[in-house]
Coordinates of C-alpha atoms and ligand atoms in Angstrom, one line a residue:
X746 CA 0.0 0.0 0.0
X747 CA 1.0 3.8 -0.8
X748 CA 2.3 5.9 2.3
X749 CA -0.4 7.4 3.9
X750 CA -0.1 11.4 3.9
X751 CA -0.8 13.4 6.4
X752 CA -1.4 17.1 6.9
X753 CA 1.2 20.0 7.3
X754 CA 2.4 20.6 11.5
X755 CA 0.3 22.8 12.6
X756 CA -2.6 23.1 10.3
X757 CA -5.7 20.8 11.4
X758 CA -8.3 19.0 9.4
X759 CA -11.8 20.5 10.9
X760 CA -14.0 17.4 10.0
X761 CA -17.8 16.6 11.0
X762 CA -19.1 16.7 13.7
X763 CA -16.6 19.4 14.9
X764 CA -17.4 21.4 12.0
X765 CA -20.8 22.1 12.8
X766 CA -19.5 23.9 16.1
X767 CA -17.9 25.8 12.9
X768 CA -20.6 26.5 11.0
X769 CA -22.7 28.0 14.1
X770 CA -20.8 29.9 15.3
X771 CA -19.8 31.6 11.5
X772 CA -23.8 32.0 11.5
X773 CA -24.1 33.5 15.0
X774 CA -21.7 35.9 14.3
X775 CA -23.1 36.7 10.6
X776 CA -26.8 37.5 11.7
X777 CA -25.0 39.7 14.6
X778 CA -22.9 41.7 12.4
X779 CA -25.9 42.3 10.5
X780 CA -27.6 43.8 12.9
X781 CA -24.6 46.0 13.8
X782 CA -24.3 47.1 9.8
X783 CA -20.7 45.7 9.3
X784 CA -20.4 44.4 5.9
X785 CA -18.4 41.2 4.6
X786 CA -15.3 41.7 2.6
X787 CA -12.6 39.3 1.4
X788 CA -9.4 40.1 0.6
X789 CA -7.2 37.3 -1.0
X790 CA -4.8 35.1 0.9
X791 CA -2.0 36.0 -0.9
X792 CA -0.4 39.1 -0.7
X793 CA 3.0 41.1 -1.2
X794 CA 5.2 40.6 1.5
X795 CA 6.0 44.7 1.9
X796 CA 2.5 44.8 2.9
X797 CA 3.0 42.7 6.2
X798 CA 6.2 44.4 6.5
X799 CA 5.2 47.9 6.3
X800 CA 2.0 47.6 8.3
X801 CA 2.7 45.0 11.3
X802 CA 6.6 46.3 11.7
X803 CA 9.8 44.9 10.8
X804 CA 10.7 44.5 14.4
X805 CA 7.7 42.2 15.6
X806 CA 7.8 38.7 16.0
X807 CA 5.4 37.9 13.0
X808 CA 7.8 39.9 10.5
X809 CA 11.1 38.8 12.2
X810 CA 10.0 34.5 12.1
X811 CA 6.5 33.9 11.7
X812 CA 5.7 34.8 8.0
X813 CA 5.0 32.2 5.3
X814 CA 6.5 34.0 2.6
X815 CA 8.5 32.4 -0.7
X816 CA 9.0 34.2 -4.3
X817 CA 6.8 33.7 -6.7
X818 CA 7.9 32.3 -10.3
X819 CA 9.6 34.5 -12.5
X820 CA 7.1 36.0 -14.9
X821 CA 7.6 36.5 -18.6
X822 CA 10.1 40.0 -18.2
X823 CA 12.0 38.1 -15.5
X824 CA 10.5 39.6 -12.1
X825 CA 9.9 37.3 -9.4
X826 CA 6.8 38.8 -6.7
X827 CA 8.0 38.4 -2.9
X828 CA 4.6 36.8 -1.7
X829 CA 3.2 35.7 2.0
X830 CA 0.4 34.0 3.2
X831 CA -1.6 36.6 5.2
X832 CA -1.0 36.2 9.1
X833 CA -3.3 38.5 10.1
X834 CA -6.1 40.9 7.8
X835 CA -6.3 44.3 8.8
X836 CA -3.2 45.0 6.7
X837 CA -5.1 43.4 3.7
X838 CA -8.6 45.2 4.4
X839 CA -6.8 48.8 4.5
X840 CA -5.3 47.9 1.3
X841 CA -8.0 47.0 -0.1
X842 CA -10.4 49.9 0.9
X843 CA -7.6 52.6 0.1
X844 CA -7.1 50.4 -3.3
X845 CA -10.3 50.5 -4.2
X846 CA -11.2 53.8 -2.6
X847 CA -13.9 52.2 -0.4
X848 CA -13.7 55.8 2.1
X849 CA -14.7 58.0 -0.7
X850 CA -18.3 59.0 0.5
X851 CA -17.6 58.3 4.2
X852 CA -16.5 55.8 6.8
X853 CA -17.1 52.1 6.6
X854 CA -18.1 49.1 9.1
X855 CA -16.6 45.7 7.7
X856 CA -16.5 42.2 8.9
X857 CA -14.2 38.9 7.7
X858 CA -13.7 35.5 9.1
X859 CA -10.9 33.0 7.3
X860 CA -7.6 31.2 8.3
X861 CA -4.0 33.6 8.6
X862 CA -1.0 31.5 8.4
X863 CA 2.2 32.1 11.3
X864 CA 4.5 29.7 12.0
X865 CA 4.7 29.6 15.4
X866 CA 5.3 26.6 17.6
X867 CA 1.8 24.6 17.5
X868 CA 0.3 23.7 20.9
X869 CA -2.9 24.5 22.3
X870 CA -4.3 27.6 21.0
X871 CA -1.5 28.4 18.9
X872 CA -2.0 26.6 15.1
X873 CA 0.1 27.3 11.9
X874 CA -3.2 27.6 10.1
X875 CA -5.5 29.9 12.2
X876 CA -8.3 31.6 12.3
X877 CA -9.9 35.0 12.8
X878 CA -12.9 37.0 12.7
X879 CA -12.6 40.2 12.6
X880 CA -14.6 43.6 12.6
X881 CA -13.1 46.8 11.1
X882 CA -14.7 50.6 11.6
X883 CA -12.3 52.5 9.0
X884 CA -12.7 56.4 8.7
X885 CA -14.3 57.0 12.5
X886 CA -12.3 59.1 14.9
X887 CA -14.8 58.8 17.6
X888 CA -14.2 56.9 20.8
X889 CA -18.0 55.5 19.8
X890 CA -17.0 53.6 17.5
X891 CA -14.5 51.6 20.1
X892 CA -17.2 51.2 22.3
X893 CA -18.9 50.1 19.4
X894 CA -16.5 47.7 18.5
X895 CA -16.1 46.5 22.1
X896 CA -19.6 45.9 22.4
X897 CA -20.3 43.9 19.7
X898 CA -17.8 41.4 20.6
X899 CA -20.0 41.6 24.2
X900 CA -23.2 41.1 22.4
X901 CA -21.8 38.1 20.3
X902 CA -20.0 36.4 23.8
X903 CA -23.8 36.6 25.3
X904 CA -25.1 35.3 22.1
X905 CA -22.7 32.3 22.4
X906 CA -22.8 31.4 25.7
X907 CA -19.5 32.5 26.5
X908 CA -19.2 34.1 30.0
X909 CA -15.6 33.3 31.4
X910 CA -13.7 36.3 29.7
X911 CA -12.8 39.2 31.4
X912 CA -11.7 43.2 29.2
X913 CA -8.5 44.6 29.6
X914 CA -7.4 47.7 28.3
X915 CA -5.1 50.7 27.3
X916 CA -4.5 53.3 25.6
X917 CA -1.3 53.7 23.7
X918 CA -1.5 57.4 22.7
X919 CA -0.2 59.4 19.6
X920 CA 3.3 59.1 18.6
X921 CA 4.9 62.3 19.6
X922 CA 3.6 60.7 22.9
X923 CA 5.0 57.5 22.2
X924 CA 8.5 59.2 21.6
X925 CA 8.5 61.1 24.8
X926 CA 7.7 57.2 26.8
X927 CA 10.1 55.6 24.3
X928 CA 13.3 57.6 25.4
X929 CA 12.6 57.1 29.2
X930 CA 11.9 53.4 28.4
X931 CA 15.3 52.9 26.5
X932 CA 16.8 55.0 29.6
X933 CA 15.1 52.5 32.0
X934 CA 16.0 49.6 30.0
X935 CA 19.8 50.4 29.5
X936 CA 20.1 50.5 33.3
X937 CA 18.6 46.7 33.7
X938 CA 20.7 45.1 30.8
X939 CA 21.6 42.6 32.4
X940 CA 18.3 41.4 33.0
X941 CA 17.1 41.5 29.5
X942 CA 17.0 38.4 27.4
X943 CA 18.4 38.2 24.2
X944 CA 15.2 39.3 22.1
X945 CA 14.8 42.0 24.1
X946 CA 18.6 43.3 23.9
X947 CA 18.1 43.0 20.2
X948 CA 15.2 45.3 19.9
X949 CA 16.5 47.8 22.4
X950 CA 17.0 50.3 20.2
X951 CA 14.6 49.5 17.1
X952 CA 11.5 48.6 19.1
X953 CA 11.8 48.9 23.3
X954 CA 7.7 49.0 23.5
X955 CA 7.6 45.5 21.9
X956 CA 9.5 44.7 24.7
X957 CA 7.0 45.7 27.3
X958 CA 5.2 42.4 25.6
X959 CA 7.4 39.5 26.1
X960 CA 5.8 35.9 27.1
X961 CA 9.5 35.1 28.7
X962 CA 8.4 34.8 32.3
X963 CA 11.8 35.5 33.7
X964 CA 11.4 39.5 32.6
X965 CA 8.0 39.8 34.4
X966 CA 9.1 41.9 37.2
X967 CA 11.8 44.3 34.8
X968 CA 8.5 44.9 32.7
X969 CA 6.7 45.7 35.4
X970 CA 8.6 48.0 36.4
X971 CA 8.8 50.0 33.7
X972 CA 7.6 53.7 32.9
X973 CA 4.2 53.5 31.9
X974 CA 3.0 55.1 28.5
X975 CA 0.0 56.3 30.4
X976 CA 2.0 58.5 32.5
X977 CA 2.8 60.2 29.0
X978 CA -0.7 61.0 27.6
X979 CA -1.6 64.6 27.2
X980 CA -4.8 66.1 27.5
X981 CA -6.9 64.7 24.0
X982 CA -5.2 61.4 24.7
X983 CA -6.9 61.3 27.8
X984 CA -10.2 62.3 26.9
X985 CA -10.4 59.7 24.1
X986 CA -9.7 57.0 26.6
X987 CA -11.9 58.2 29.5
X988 CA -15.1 58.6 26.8
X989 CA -14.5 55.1 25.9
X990 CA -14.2 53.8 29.8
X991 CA -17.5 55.5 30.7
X992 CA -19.4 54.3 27.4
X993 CA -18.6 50.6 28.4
X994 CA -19.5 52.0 32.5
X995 CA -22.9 52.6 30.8
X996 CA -23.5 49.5 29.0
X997 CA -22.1 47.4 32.2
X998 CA -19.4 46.1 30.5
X999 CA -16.2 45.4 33.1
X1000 CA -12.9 46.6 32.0
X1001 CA -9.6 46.5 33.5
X1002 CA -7.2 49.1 32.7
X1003 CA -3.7 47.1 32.2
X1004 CA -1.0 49.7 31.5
X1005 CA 1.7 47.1 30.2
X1006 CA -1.0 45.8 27.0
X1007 CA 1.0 47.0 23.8
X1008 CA -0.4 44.3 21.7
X1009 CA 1.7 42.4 19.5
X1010 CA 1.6 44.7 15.8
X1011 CA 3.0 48.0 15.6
X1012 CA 0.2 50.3 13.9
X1013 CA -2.0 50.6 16.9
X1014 CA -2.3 53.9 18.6
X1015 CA -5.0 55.2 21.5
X1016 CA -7.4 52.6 22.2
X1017 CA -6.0 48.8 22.8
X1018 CA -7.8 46.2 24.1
X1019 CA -8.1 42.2 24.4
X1020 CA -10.6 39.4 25.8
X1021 CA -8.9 37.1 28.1
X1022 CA -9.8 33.9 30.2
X1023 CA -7.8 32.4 32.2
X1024 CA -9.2 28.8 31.2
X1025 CA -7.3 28.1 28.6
X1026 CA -3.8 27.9 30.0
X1027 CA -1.0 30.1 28.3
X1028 CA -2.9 30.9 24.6
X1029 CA -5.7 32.9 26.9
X1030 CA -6.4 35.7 24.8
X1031 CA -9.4 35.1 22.8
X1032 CA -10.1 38.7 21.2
X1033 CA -7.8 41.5 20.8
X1034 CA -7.4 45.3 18.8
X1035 CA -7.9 48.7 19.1
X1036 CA -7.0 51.9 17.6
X1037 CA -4.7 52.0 14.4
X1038 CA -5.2 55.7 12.9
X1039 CA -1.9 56.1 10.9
X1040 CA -2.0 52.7 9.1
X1041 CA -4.4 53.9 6.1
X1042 CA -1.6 57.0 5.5
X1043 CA 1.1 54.7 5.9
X1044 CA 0.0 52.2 3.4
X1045 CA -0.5 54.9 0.5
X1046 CA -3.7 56.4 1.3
X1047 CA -5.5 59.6 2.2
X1048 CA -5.3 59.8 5.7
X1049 CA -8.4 58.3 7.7
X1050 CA -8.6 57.0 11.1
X1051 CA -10.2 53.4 11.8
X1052 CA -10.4 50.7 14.6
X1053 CA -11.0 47.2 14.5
X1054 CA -10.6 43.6 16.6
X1055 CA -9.9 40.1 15.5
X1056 CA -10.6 36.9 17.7
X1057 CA -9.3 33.7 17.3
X1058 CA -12.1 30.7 16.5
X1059 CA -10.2 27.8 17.8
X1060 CA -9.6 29.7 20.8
X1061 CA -13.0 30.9 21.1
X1062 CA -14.8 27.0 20.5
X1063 CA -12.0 25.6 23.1
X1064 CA -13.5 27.7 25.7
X1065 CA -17.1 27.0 24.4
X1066 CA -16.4 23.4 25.0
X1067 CA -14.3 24.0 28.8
X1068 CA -17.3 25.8 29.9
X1069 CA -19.9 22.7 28.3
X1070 CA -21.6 25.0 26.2
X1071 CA -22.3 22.8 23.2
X1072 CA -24.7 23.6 20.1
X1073 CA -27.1 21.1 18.8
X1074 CA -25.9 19.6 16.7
X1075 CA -27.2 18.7 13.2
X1076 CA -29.4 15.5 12.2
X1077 CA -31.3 14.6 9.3
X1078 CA -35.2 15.2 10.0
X1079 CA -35.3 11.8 8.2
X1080 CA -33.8 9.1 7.0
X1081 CA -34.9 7.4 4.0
X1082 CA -35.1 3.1 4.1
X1083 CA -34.9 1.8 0.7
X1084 CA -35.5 -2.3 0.7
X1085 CA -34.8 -2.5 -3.2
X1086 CA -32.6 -0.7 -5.6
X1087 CA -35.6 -0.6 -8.0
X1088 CA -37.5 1.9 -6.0
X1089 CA -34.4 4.4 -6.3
X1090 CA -35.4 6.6 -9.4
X1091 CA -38.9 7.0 -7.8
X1092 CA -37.3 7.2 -4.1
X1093 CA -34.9 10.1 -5.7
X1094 CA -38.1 11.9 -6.7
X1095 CA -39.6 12.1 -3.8
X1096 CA -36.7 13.0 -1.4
X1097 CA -36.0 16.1 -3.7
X1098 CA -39.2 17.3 -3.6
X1099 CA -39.0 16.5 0.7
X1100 CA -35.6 18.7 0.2
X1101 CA -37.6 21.5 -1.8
X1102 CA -40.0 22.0 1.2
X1103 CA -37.1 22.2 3.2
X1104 CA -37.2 18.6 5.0
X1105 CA -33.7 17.5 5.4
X1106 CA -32.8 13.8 4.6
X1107 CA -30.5 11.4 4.3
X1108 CA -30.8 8.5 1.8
X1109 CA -29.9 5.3 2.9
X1110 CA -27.0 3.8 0.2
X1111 CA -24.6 0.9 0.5
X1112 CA -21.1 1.2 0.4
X1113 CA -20.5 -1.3 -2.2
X1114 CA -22.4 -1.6 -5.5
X1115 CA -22.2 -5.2 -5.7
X1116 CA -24.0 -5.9 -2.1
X1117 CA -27.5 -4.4 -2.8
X1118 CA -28.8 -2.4 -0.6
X1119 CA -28.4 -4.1 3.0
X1120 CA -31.4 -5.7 5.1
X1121 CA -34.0 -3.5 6.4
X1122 CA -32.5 -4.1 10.0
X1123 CA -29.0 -2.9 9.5
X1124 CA -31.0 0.1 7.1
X1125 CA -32.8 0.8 10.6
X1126 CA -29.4 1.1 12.8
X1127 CA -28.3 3.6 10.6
X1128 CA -31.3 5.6 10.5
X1129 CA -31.6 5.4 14.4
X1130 CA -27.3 6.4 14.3
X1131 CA -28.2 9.3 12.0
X1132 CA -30.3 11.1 14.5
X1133 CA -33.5 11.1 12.3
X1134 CA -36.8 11.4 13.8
X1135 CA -38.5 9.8 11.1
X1136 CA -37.9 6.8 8.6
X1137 CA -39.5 7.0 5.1
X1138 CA -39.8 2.9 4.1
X1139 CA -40.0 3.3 0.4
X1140 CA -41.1 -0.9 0.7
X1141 CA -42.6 -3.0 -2.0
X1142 CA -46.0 -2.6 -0.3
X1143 CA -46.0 1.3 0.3
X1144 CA -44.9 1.7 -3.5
X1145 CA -47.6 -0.5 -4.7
X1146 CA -50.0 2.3 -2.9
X1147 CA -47.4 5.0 -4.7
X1148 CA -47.0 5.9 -0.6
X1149 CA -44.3 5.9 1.7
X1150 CA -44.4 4.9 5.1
X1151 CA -43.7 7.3 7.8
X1152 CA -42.4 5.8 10.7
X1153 CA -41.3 8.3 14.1
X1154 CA -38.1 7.4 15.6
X1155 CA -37.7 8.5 18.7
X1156 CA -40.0 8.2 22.0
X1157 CA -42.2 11.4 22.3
X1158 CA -42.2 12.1 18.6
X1159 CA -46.0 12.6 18.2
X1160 CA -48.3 9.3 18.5
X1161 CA -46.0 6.5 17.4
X1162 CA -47.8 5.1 15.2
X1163 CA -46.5 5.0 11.1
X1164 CA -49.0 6.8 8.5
X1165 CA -48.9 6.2 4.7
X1166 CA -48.3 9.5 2.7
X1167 CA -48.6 10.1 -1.1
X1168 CA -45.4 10.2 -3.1
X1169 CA -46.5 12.4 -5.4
X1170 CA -47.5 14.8 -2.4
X1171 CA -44.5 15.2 -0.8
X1172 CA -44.5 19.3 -1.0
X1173 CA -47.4 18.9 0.9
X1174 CA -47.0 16.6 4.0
X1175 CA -43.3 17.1 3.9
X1176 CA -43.0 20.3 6.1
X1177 CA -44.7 18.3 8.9
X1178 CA -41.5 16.5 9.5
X1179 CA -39.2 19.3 9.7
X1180 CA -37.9 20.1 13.2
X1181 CA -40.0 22.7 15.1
Ligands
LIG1499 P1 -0.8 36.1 21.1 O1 -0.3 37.1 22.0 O2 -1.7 35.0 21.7 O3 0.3 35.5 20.2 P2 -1.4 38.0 19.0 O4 -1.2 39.2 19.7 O5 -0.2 37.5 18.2 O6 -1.8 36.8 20.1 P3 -3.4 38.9 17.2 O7 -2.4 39.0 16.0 O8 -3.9 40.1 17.8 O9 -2.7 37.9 18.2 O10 -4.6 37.9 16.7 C1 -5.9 38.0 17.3 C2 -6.3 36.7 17.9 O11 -6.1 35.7 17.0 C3 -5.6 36.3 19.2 O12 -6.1 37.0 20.3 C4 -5.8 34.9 19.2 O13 -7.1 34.6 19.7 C5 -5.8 34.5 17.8 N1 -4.5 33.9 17.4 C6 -3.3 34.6 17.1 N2 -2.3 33.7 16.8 C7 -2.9 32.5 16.8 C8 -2.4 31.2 16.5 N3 -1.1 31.0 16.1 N4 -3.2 30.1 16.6 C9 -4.5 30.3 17.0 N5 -5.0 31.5 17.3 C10 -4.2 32.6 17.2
LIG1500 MG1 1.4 36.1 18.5

């Protein structure tokens, strides 16, 4: 026998019945964007590799290892494109609206769900193929629209049933701001160099804020220690922060303020903020973003501020399924019993008109064509291991009535007793099937 392949470290197969979890939650979080007015875009997987480099920063750890990036084939003139696998897709979506001009007649609210690619170590929480939803507000100022932001990823945690999460946040202020806390950072840095680790030594002097958000435990206490970007904010700063903390003190949503969250791309600025549990061991933040007004300017377009989040899904069901919320999930309403292959043409018939009035059902078929199609016991397991309520016995008898019998499956389903319907009526009694 051939080897048997498998899949690439790091990227998993989602497969029934996990997908399901999938697919509900992708609708929960469809028919709630809706009703905030966010609008789906989606931008390709593929894109230049200055695009990640300009917009998350040369300096982070995404840019510096984490990028699936290769050149492309030489085209006809002899040019090879530098291309990577998007790891993240803000970068893509401000591309994309300054590219297509999207901010011409105002600001705009957009949603995307889809996998990013890093390659990071892969254990819990962390996968080499990811994947995010995320909600953009591009061309608002307003600390509204944070609040906004911050409360639809509320709304949709209520909707899902997801209550162990608790909001930190920060504000990480303009950059003259940001230069004024960098040069007492470096100042407090330089005097503790013996305690940083190598990373950090590197990126001393081309990025001492990512610094601030290390995972090495061993630099806790130096981090914590260190001058606090807060302590820099001036007036405006402040007043953009303060109207976002009592927007979500009037909506009841808890915050904590956490003045060491820097998050881990460099185009945010003011409002930052991320989702956390502490149920899910080290990988325990489930939603994160904030503010990012210079990234439309930077990546070649008129200037426009914007603010937006992204939450992991695997993250997000593994803390679904810690906490025992599970969806239902899917069954056939019924499953169709077919004693002889003769009937099929007729039985085909039938079930797509069942289908048309929206019943849902699974046909009974045998995995081999040489073994006919099974006896009507073993056809009756797999209807009961389907989940169906009902059985529609498309039997010699019933057909000779052109009727199928309509037997109920499982206790409670109305009176148990099996009816004869018409097959040529099957618009008509089929809706009485369907699950309430
Ligand atoms: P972390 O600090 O956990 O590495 P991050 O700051 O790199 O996260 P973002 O780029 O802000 O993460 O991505 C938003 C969300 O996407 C994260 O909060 C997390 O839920 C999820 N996420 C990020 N990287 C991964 C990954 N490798 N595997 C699974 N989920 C991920
Ligand atoms: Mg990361």
């Amino acid at each position: 026998m051939a080897d048997k392949l498998s899949a690439v470290k790091g990227m998993n197969d989602i497969l029934p019945p996990e997908s399901a979890r999938w697919e509900w939650l992708e609708g929960q979080v469809r028919s709630l964007m809706a009703r905030y007015a966010y609008r789906n875009i989606r931008t390709p997987i593929l894109e230049h590799t200055r695009l990640f480099v300009r917009s998350i920063g040369e300096v982070t750890d995404i840019v510096e290892k984490e990028m699936y990036s290769f050149e492309d084939r030489a085209d006809k003139h002899g040019d090879a494109e530098h291309l990577t696998m998007r790891p993240e897709n803000t970068a893509s979506v401000v591309r994309a609206v300054t590219e297509h001009n999207l901010l011409y007649d105002g600001g705009k609210r957009l949603y995307y769900m889809g996998p990013m690619f890093r390659r990071e170590r892969p254990q819990r929480g962390r996968y080499r193929q990811f994947h995010q939803i995320g909600a953009e507000a591009l061309g608002y100022a307003g600390p509204e629209l944070d609040a906004e932001l911050i409360l639809l990823a509320v709304a949709l945690w209520r909707e899902l049933g997801l209550s162990d999460w608790r909001l930190e946040i920060n504000s990480l202020g303009q950059p003259d701001e940001r230069a004024l806390h960098r040069a007492e950072l470096i100042a407090y840095l330089e005097q503790h160099e013996a305690e940083l680790d190598e990373e950090a030594k590197r990126r001393l002097h081309s990025n001492p804020l990512r610094i601030l958000d290390t995972k090495n435990p061993a630099m806790q206490a130096l981090v914590n220690g260190a001058p606090r970007l807060i302590d820099f904010l001036g007036a405006s700063s402040l007043a953009h922060f303060d109207s976002l903390k009592a927007m979500l003190d009037a909506n009841g949503v808890p915050w904590t303020f956490n003045p060491r969250l820097v998050r881990g791309l460099d185009y945010y600025n003011l409002s930052v903020f991320e989702f956390v549990t502490d149920r899910l061991g080290a990988q325990g933040t489930i939603c994160a973003g904030g503010r990012y007004d210079y990234l439309i300017a930077q990546m070649g377009g008129k200037p426009a501020p914007a603010v937006g989040w992204a939450l992991g899904v695997e993250r997000v069901l593994d803390l679904l399924k810690e906490q025992g919320t599970q969806p239902e999930l899917p069954a056939p309403d019924a499953f169709a019993v077919v004693p002889d292959a003769a009937a099929l043409p007729q039985v085909l018939q039938c079930l797509q008109a069942l289908r048309a009035a929206g019943v849902s059902v699974q046909m009974h078929a045998p995995a081999g064509a040489a073994e006919g199609m099974g006896s009507m016991k073993s056809q009756f397991k797999r209807a009961d291991a389907s989940g169906a309520r009902y059985a529609l016995i498309f039997g010699e008898a019933e057909l000779a009535q052109a009727s199928v019998a309509v037997k109920p499956l499982r206790a409670g389903a109305e009176a148990a007793a099996q009816v004869l319907q018409p097959l040529a009526d099957a618009g008509a009694w089929g809706p009485g099937l369907r699950q309430m």
